[in-house]
GROMACS .gro file of N, CA and C in nm:
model
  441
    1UNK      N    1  -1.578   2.653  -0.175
    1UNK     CA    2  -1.624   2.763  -0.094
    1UNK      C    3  -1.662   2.707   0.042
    2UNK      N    4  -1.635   2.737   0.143
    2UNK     CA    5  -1.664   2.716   0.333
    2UNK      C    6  -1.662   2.843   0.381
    3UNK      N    7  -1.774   2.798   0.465
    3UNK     CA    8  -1.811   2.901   0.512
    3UNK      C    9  -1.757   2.898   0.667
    4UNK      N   10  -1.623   2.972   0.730
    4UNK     CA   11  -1.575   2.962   0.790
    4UNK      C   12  -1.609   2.954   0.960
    5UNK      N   13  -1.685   3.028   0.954
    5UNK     CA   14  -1.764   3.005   1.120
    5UNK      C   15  -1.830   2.884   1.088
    6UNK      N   16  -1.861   2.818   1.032
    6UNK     CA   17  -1.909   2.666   1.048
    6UNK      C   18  -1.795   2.582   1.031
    7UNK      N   19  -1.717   2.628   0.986
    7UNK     CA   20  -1.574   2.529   1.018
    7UNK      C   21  -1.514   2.493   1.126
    8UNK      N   22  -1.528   2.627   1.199
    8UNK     CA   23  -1.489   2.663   1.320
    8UNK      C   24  -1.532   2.584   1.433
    9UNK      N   25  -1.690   2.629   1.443
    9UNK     CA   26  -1.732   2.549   1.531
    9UNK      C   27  -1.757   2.380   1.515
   10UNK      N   28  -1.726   2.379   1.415
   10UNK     CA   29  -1.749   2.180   1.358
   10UNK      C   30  -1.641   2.129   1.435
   11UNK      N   31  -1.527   2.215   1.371
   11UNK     CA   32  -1.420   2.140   1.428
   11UNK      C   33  -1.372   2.167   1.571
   12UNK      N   34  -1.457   2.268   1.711
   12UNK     CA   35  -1.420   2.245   1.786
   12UNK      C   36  -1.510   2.137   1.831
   13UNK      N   37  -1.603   2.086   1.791
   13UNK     CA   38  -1.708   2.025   1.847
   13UNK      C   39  -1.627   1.864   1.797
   14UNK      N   40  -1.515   1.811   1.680
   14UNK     CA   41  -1.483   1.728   1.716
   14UNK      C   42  -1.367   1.699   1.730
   15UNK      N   43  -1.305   1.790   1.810
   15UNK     CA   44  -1.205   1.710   1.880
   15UNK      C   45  -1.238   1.791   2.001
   16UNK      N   46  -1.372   1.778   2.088
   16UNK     CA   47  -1.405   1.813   2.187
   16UNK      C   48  -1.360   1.891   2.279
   17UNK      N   49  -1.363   2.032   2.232
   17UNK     CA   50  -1.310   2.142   2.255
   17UNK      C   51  -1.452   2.260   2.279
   18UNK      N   52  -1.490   2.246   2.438
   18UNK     CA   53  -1.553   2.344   2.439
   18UNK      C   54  -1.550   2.495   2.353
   19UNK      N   55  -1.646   2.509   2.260
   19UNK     CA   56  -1.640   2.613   2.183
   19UNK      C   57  -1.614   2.771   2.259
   20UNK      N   58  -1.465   2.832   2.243
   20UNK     CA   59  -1.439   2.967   2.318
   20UNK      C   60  -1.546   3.063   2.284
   21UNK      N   61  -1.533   3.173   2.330
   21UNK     CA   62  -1.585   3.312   2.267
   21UNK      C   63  -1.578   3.293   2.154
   22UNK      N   64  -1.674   3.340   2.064
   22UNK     CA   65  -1.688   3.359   1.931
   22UNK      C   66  -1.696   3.460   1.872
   23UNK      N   67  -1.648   3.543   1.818
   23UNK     CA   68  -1.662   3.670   1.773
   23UNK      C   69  -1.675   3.692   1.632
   24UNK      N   70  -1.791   3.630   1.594
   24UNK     CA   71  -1.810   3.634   1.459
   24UNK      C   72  -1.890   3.686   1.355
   25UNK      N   73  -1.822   3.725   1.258
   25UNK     CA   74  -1.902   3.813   1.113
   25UNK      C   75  -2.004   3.700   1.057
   26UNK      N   76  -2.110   3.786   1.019
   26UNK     CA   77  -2.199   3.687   0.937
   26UNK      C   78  -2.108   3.676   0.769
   27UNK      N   79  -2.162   3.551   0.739
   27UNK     CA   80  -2.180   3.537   0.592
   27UNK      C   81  -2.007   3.549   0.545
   28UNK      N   82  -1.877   3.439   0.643
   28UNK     CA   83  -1.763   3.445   0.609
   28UNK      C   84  -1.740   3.346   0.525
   29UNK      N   85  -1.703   3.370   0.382
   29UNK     CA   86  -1.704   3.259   0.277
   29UNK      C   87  -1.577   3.269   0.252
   30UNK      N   88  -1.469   3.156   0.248
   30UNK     CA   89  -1.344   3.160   0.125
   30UNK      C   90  -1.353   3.046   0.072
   31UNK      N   91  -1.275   3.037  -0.061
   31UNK     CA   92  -1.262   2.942  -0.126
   31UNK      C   93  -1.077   2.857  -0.083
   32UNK      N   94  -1.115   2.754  -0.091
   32UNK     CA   95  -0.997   2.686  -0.001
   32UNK      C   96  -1.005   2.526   0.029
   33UNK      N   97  -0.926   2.447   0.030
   33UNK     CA   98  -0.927   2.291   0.089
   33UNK      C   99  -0.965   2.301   0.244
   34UNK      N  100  -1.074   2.221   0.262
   34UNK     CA  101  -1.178   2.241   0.404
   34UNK      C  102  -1.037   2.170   0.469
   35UNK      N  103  -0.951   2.028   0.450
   35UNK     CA  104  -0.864   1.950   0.590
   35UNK      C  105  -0.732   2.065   0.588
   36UNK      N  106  -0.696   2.119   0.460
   36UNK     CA  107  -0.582   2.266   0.475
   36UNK      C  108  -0.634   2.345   0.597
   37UNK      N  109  -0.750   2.400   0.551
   37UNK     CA  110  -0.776   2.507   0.624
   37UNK      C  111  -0.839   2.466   0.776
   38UNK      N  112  -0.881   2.347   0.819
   38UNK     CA  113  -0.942   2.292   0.958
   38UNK      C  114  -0.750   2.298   1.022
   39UNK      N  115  -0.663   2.222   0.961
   39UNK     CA  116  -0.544   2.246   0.994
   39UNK      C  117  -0.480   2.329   1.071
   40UNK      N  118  -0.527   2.468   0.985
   40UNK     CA  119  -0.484   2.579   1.044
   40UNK      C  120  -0.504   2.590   1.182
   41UNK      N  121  -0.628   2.598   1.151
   41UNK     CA  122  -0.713   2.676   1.300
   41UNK      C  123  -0.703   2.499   1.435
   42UNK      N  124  -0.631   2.422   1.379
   42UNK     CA  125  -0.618   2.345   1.478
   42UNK      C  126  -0.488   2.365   1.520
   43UNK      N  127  -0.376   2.398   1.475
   43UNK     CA  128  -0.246   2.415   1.517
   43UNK      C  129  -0.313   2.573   1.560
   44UNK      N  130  -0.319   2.667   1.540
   44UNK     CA  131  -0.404   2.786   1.625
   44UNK      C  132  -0.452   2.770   1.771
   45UNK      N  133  -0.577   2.652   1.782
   45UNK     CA  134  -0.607   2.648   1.902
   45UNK      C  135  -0.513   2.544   1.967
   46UNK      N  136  -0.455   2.434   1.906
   46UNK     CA  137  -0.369   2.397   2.027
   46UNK      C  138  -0.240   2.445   2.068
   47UNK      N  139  -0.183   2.533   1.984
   47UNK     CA  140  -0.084   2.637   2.027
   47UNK      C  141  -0.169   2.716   2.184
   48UNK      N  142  -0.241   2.763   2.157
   48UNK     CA  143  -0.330   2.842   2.249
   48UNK      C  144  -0.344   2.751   2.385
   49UNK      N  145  -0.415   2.628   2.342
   49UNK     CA  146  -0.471   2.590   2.453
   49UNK      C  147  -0.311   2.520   2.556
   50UNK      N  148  -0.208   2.494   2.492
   50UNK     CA  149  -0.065   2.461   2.533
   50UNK      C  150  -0.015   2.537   2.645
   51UNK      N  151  -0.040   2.691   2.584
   51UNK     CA  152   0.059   2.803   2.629
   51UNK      C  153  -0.061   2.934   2.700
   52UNK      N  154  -0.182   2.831   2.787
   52UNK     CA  155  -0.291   2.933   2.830
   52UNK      C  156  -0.281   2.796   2.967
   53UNK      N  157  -0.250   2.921   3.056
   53UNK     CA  158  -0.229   2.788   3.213
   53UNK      C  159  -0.421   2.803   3.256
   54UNK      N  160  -0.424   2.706   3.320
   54UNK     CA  161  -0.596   2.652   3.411
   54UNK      C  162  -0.651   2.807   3.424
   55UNK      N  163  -0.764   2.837   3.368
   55UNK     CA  164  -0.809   2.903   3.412
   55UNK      C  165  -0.813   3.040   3.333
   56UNK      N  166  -0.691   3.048   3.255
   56UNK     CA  167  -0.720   3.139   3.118
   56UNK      C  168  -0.813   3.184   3.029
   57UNK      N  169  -0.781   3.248   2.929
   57UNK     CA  170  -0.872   3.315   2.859
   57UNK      C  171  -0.882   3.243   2.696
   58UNK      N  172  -0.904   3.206   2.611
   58UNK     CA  173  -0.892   3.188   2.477
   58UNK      C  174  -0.994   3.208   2.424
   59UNK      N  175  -0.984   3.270   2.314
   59UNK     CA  176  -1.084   3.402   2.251
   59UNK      C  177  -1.081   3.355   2.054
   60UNK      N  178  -1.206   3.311   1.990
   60UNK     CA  179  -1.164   3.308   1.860
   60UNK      C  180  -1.250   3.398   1.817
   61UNK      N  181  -1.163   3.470   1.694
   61UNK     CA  182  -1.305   3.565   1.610
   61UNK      C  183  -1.226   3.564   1.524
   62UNK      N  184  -1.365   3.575   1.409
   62UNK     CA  185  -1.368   3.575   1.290
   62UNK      C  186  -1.457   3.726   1.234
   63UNK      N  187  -1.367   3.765   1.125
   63UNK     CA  188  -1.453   3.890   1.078
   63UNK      C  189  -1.409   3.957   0.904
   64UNK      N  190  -1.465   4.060   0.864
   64UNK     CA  191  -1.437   4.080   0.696
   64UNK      C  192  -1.318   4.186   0.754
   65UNK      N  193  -1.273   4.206   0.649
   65UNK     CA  194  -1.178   4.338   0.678
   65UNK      C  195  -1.147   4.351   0.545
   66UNK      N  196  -1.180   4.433   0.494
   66UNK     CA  197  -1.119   4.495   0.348
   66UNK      C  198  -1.084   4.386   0.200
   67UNK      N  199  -1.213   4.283   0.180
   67UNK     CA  200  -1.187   4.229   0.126
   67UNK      C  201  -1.166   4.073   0.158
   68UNK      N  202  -1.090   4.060   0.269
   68UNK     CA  203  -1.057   3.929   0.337
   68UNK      C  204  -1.142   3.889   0.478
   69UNK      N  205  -1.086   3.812   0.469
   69UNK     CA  206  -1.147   3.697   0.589
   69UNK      C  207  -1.051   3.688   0.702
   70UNK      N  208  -1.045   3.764   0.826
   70UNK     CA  209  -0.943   3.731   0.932
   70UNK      C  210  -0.980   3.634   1.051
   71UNK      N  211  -0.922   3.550   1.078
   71UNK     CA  212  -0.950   3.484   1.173
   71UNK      C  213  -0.804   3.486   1.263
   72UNK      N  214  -0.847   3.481   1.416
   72UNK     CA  215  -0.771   3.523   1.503
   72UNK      C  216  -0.795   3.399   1.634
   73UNK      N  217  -0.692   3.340   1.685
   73UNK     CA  218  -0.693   3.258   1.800
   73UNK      C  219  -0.568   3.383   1.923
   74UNK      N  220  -0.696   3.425   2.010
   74UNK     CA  221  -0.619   3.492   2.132
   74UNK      C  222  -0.583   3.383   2.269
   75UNK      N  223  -0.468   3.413   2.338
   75UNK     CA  224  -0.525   3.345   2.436
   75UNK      C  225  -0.403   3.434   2.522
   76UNK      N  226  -0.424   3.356   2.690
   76UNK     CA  227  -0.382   3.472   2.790
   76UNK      C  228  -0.261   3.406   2.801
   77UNK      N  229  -0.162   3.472   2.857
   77UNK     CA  230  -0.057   3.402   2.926
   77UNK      C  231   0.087   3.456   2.898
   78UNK      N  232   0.196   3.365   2.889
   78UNK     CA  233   0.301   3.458   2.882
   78UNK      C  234   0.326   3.495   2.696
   79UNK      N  235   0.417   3.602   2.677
   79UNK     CA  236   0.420   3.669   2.558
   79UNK      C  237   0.553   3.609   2.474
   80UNK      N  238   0.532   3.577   2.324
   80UNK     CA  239   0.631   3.525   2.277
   80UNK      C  240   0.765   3.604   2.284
   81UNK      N  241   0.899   3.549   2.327
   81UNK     CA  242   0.994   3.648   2.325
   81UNK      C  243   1.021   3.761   2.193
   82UNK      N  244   1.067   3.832   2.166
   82UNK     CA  245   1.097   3.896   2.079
   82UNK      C  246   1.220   3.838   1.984
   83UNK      N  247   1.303   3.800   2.047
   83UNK     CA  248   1.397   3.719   1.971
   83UNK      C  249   1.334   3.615   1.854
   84UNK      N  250   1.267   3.594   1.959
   84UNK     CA  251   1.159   3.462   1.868
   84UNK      C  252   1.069   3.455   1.779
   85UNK      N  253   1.045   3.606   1.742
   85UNK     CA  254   0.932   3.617   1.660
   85UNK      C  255   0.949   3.605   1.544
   86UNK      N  256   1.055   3.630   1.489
   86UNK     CA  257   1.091   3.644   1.350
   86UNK      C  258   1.128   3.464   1.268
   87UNK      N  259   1.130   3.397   1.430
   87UNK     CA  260   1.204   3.223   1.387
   87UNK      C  261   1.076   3.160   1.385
   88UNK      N  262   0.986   3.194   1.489
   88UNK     CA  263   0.853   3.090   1.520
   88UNK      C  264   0.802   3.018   1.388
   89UNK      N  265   0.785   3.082   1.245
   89UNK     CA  266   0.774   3.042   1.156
   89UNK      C  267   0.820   2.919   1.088
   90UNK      N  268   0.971   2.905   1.087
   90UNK     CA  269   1.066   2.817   1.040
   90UNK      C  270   1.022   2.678   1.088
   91UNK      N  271   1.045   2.590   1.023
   91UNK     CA  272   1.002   2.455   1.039
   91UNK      C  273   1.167   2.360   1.146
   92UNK      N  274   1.109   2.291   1.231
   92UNK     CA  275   1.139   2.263   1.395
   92UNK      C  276   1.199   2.400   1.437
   93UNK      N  277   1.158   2.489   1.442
   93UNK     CA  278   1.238   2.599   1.571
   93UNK      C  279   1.120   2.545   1.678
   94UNK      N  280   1.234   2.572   1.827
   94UNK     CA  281   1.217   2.548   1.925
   94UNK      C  282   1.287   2.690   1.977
   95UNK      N  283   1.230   2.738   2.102
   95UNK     CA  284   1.317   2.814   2.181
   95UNK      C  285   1.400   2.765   2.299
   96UNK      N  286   1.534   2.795   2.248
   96UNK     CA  287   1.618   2.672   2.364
   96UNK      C  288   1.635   2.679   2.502
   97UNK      N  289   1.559   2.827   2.538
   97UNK     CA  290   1.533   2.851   2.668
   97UNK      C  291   1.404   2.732   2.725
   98UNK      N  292   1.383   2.718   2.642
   98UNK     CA  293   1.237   2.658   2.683
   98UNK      C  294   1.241   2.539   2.712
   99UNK      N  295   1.123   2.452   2.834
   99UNK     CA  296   1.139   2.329   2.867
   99UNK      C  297   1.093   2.217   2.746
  100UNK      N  298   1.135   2.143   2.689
  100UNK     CA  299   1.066   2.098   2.589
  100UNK      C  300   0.948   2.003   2.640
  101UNK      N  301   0.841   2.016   2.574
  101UNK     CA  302   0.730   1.977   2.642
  101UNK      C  303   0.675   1.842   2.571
  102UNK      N  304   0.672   1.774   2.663
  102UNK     CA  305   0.608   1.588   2.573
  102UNK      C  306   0.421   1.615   2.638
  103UNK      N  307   0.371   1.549   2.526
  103UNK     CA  308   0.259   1.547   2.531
  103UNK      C  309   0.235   1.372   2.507
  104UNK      N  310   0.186   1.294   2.592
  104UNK     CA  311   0.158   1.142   2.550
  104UNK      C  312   0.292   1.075   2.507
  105UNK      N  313   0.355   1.100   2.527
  105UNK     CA  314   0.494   1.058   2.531
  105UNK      C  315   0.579   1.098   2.420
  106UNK      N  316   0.462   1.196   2.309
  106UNK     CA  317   0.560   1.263   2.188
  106UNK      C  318   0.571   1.399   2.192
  107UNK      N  319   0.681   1.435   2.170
  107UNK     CA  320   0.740   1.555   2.193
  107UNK      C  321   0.727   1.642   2.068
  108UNK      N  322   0.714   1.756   2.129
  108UNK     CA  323   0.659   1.843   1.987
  108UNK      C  324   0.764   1.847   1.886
  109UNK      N  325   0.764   1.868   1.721
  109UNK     CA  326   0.886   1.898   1.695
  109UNK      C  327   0.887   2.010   1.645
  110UNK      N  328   0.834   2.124   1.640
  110UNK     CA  329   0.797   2.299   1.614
  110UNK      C  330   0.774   2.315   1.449
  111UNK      N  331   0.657   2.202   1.436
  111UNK     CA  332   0.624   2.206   1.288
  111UNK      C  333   0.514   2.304   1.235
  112UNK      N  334   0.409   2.308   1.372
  112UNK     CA  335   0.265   2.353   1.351
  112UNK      C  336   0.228   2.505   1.271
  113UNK      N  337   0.332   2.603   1.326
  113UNK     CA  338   0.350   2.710   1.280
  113UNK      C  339   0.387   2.756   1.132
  114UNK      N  340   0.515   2.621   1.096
  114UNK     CA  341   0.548   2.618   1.011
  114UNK      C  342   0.459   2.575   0.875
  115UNK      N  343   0.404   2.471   0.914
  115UNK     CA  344   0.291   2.395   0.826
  115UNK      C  345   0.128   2.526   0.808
  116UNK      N  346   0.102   2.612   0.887
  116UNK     CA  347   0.000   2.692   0.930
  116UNK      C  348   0.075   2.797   0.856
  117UNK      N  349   0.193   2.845   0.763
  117UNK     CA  350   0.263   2.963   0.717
  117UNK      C  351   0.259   2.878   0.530
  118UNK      N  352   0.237   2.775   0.532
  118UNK     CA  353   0.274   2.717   0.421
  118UNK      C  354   0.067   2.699   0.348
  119UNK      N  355   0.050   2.662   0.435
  119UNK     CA  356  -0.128   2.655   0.388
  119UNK      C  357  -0.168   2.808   0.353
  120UNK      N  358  -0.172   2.880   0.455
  120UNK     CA  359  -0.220   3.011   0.416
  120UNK      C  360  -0.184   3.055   0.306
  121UNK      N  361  -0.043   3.072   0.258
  121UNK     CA  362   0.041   3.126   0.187
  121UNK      C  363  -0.015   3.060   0.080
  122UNK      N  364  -0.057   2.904   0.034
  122UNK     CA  365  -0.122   2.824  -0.054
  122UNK      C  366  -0.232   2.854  -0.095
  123UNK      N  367  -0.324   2.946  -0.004
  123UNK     CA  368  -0.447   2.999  -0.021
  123UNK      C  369  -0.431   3.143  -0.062
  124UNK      N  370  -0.317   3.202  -0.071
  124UNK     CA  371  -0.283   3.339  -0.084
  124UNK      C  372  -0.400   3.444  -0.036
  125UNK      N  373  -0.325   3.386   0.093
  125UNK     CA  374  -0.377   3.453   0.255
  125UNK      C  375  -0.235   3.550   0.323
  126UNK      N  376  -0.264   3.548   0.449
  126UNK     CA  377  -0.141   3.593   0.540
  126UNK      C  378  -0.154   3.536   0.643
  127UNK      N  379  -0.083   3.627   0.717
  127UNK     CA  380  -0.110   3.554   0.841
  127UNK      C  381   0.023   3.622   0.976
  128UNK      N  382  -0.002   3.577   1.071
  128UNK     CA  383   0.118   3.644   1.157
  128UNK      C  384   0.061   3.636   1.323
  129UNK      N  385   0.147   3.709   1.387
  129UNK     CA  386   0.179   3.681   1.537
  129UNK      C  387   0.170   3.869   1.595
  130UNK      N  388   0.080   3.848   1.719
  130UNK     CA  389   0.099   3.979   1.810
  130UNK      C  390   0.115   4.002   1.932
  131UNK      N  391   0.213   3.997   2.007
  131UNK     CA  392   0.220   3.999   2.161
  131UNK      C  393   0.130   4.106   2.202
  132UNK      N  394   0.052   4.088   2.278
  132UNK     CA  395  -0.032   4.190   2.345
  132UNK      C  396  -0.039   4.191   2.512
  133UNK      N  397  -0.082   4.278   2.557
  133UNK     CA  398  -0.053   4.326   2.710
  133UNK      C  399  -0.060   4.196   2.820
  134UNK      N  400  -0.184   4.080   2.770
  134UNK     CA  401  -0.202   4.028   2.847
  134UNK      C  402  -0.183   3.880   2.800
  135UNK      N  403  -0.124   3.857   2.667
  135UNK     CA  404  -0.140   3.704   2.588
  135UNK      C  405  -0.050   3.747   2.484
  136UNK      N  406  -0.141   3.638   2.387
  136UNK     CA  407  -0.029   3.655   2.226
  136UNK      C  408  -0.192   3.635   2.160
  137UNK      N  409  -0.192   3.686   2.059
  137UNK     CA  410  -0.284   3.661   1.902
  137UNK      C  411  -0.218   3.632   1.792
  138UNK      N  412  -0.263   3.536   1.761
  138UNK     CA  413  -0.240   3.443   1.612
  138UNK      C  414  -0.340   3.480   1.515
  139UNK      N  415  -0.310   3.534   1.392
  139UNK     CA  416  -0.411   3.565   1.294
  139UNK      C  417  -0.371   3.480   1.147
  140UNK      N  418  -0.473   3.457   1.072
  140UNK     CA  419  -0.421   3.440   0.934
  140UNK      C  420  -0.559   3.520   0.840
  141UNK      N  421  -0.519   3.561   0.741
  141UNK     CA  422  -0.632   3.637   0.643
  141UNK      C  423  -0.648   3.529   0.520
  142UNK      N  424  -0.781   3.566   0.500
  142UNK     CA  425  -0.788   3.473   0.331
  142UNK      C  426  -0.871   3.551   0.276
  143UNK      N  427  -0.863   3.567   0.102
  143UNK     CA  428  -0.971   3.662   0.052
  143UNK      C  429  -1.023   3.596   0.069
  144UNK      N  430  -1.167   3.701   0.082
  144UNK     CA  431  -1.323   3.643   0.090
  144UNK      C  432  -1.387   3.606  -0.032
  145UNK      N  433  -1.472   3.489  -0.042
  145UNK     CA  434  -1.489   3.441  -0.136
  145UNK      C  435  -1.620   3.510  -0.192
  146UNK      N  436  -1.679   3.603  -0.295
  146UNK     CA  437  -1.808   3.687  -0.324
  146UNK      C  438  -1.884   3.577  -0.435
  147UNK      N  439  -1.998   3.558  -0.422
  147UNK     CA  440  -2.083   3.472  -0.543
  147UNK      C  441  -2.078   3.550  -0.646
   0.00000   0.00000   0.00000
């Protein structure tokens, strides 16, 4: 059992990630592997923090919804194509329009999404993608864990 807003903020605090907006429910419990689930929400925010130029917005909240546990990484910037939404999942998709981007001299290989569709799904959660007016939102659900 973790209690997910303390996950949250643990793990932005070490890999030194000023903690975003927080938008969070009291008392979010699931039952789940704490390095699975820190996983997630790290391919979450560095998807975010990648594809949010200087000066952006990135937004996390956490809340109950009908049973489950949703957690959501927003951030501002351009919107995933539509073509693309249905592939982003698949393990290395890349969009070939796109510049491929090296970070420290290693280049992504479009696993994060993929690996972040395979955990949830392990936790028999969900999870998914929303272009919105001004960014994209990344969500995944997990039932909530009740004593």
């Amino acid at each position: 059992m973790h209690l997910l807003c303390n996950l949250i903020q643990i793990f932005c605090k070490l890999i030194q990630f000023p903690v975003p907006p927080l938008f969070l429910s009291e008392h979010c419990y699931v039952k789940g592997d704490r390095e699975y689930l820190e996983q997630v929400v790290d391919n979450y925010i560095t998807n975010a923090l990648e594809y949010t130029d200087i000066g952006g917005n990135i937004r996390l909240t956490l809340k109950k919804t009908d049973g489950n546990i949703r957690v959501s990484v927003y951030n501002e910037g351009r919107q995933i194509p539509e073509e693309d939404l249905e592939h982003i999942w698949s393990g290395y998709y890349r969009n070939k329009k796109e510049k491929r981007r090296e970070e420290k001299g290693f280049v992504h290989a479009g696993l994060g999404l993929y690996i972040v569709q395979n955990i949830v799904t392990m936790h028999n959660g969900s999870y998914g993608v929303e272009n919105l007016p001004s960014g994209v939102e990344f969500w995944f659900t997990l039932p909530e864990y009740a004593e």
